[in-house]
Each structure stands twice: as C-alpha cells, then as structure tokens.
mmCIF file of C-alpha atoms in Angstrom:
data_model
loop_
_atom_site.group_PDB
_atom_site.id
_atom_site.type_symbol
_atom_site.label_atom_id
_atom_site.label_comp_id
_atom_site.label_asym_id
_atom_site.label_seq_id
_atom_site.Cartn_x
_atom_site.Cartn_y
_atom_site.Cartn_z
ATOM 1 C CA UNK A 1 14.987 2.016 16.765
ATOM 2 C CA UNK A 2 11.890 0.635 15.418
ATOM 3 C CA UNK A 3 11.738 -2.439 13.265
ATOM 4 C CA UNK A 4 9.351 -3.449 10.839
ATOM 5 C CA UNK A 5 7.578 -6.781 9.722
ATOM 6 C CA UNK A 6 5.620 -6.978 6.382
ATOM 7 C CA UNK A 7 2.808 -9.575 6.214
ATOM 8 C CA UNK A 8 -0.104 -11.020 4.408
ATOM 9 C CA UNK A 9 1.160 -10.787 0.908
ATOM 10 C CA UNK A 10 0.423 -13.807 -1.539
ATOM 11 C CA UNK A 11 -1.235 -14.650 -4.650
ATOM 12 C CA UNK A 12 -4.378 -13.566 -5.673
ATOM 13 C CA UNK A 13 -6.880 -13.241 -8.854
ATOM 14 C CA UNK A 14 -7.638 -10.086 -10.550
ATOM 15 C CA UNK A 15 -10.577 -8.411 -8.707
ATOM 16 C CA UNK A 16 -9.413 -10.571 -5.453
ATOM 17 C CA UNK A 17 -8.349 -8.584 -2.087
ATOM 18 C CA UNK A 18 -5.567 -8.710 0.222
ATOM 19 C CA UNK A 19 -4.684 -7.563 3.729
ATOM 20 C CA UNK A 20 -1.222 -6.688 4.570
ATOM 21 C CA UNK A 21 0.274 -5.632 8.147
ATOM 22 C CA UNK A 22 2.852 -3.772 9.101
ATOM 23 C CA UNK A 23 3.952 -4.711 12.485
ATOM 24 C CA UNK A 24 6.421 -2.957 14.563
ATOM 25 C CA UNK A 25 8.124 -3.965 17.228
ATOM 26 C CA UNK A 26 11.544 -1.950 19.460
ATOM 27 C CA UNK A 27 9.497 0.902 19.769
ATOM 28 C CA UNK A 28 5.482 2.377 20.173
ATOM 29 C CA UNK A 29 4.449 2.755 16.366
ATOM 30 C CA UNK A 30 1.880 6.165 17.795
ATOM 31 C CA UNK A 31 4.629 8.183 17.859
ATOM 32 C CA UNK A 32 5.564 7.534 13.652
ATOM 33 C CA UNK A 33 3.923 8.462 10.494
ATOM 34 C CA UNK A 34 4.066 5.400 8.471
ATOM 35 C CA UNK A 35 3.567 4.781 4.281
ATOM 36 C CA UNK A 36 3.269 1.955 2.386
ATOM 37 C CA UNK A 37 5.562 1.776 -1.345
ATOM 38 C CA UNK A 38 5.754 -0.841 -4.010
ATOM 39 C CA UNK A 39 8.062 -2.048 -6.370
ATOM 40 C CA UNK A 40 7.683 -4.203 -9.228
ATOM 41 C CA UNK A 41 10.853 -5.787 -11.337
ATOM 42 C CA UNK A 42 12.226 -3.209 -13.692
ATOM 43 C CA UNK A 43 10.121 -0.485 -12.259
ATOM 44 C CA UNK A 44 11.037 2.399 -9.739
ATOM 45 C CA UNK A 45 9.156 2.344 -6.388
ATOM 46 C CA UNK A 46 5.872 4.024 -6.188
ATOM 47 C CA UNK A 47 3.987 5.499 -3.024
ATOM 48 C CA UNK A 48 1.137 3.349 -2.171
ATOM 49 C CA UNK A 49 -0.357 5.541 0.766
ATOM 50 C CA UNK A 50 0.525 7.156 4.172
ATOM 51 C CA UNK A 51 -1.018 7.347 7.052
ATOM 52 C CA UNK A 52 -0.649 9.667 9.999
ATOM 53 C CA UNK A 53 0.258 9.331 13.854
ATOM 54 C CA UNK A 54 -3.711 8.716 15.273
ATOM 55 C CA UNK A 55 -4.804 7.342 11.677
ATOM 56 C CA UNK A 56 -6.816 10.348 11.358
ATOM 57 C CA UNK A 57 -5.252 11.682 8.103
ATOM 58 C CA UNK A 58 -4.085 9.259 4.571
ATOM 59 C CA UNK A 59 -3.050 10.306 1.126
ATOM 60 C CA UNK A 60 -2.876 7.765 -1.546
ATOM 61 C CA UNK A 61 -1.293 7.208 -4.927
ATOM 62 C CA UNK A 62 -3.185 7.914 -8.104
ATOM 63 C CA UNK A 63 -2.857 4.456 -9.242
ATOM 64 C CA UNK A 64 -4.326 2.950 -5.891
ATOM 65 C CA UNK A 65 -6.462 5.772 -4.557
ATOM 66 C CA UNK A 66 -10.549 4.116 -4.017
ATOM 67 C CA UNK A 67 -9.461 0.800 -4.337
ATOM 68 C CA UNK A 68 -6.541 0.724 -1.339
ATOM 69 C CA UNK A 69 -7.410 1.843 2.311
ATOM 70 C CA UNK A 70 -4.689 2.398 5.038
ATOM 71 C CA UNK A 71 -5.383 2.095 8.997
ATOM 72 C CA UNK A 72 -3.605 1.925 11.834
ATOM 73 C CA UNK A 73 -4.308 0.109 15.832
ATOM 74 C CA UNK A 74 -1.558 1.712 17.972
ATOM 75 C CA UNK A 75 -2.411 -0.306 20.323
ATOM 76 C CA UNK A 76 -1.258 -3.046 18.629
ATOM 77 C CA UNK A 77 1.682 -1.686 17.164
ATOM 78 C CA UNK A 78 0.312 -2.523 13.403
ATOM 79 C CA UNK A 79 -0.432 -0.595 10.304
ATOM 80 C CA UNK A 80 -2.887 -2.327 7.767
ATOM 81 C CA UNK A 81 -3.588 -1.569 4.141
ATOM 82 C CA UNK A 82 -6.468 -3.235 2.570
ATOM 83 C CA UNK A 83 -6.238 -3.730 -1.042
ATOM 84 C CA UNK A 84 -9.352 -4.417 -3.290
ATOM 85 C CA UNK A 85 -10.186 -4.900 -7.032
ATOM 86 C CA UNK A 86 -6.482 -5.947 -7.632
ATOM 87 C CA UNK A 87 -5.155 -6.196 -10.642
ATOM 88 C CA UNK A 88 -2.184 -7.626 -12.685
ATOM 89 C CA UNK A 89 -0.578 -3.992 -12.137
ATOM 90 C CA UNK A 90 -0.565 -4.734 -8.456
ATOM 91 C CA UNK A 91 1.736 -7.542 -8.730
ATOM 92 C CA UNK A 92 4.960 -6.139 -6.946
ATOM 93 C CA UNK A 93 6.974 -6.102 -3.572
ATOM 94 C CA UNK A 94 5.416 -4.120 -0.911
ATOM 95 C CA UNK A 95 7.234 -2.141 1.931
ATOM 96 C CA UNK A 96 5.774 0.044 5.012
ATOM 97 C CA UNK A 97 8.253 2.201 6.394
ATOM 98 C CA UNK A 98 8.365 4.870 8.698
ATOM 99 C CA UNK A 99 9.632 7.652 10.664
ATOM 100 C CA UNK A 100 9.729 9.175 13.804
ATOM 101 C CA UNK A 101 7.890 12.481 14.126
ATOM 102 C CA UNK A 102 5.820 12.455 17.400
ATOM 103 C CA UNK A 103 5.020 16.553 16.525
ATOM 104 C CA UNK A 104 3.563 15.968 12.889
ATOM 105 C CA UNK A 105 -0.384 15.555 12.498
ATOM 106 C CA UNK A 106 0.146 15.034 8.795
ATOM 107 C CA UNK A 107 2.021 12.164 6.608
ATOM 108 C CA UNK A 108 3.871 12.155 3.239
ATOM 109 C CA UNK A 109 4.154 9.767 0.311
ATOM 110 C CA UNK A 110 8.213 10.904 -0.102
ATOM 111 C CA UNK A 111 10.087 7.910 0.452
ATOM 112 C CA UNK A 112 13.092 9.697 0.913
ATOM 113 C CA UNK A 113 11.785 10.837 3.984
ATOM 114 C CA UNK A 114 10.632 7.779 5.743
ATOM 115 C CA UNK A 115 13.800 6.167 7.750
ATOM 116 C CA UNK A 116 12.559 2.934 8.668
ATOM 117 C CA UNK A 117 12.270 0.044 6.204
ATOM 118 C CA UNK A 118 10.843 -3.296 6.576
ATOM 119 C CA UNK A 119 12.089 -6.616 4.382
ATOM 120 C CA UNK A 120 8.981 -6.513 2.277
ATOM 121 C CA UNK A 121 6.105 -8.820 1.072
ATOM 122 C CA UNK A 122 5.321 -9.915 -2.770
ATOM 123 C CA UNK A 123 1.763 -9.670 -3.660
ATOM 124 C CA UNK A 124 1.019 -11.035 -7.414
ATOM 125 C CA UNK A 125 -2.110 -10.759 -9.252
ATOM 126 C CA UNK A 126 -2.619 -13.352 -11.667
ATOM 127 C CA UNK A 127 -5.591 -15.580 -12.864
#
C-alpha cells in the first residue's frame, strides 16, 4: 500500500510562505485522490484542500481558500501545497493523506474517507 512522507514544514513570519510535499512512495500516486488536513493543539483537524487524480480538480477550506494552492506531478509521485500570507492561525501539524480510487475524477475534503496517512509536518507562524 502506499506510504506517505510530509515535508517542508518549518517556521515562518506572518505574511511568509511555505511549500510542503507530499511524497509517496510503494505505489503510483495517479491512481489516488489525495487532501491535505491540519491540526493544531487542542483543536480538531480541519480540511486544508484536495486535489484530484490528474490535478485537474481542488476544493479548499474556507479558512485557507485564495491564500493555499494544491498541485500534483505524478510523475514524480508528489503532491505540493503552497501556502501564502500565513498567519499565526496556520501554526499547526499538517498531514496529506490519501486513497485509492483510480475511477473518481473528483476529490473530497472528508477525512474519514481518505485511508492513507502520512507522519505529518509542523508549520508555525510566529514573528
């Protein structure tokens, strides 16, 4: 089954950007929808943004939507979200996950439907 490897998280200033990548690995990431969720301490995870099979089709959270773009290089087995204008209510652990579903042209922001999990990265916003 597909594993997952979070990267690029780290500390940044408010209005600063980060890159993170998802990279998979045990299996060819074209055939999974994938999604990016957050947690911060004391608070319950939160969709961050999905991203279809060819990259064609994302959704996004209210709280990140025009600030945070997702994309995808199948060739390279790796999912990206770019993350601009952060701020302090960024600060948390991000995850990618994903699931196997070579026949959907669509994604979702329900984690409960996402099988895969990776081990997470911590991005914190702070001046």
């Amino acid at each position: 089954q597909v594993q997952l490897v979070e990267s690029g998280g780290g500390l940044v200033h408010p209005g600063g950007s980060l890159r993170l990548s998802c990279v998979a690995s045990q299996d060819a990431l074209d055939a999974y929808r994938v999604a990016w969720f957050r947690q911060a301490p004391g608070k319950e995870r939160e969709a961050v943004s999905c991203i279809n099979r060819d990259g064609l089709k994302t959704h996004y959270g209210d709280a990140v939507s025009g600030r945070f773009t997702s994309a995808r290089d199948n060739a390279a087995n790796t999912v990206y979200l770019q993350m601009n204008n952060l701020g302090p209510g960024d600060t948390a652990v991000y995850y990618c996950a994903a699931v196997r579903r070579p026949d959907a042209t669509t994604c979702s922001l329900v984690a409960a439907l996402y099988r895969h999990w990776g081990q997470g990265t911590q991005v914190t916003v702070s001046s």
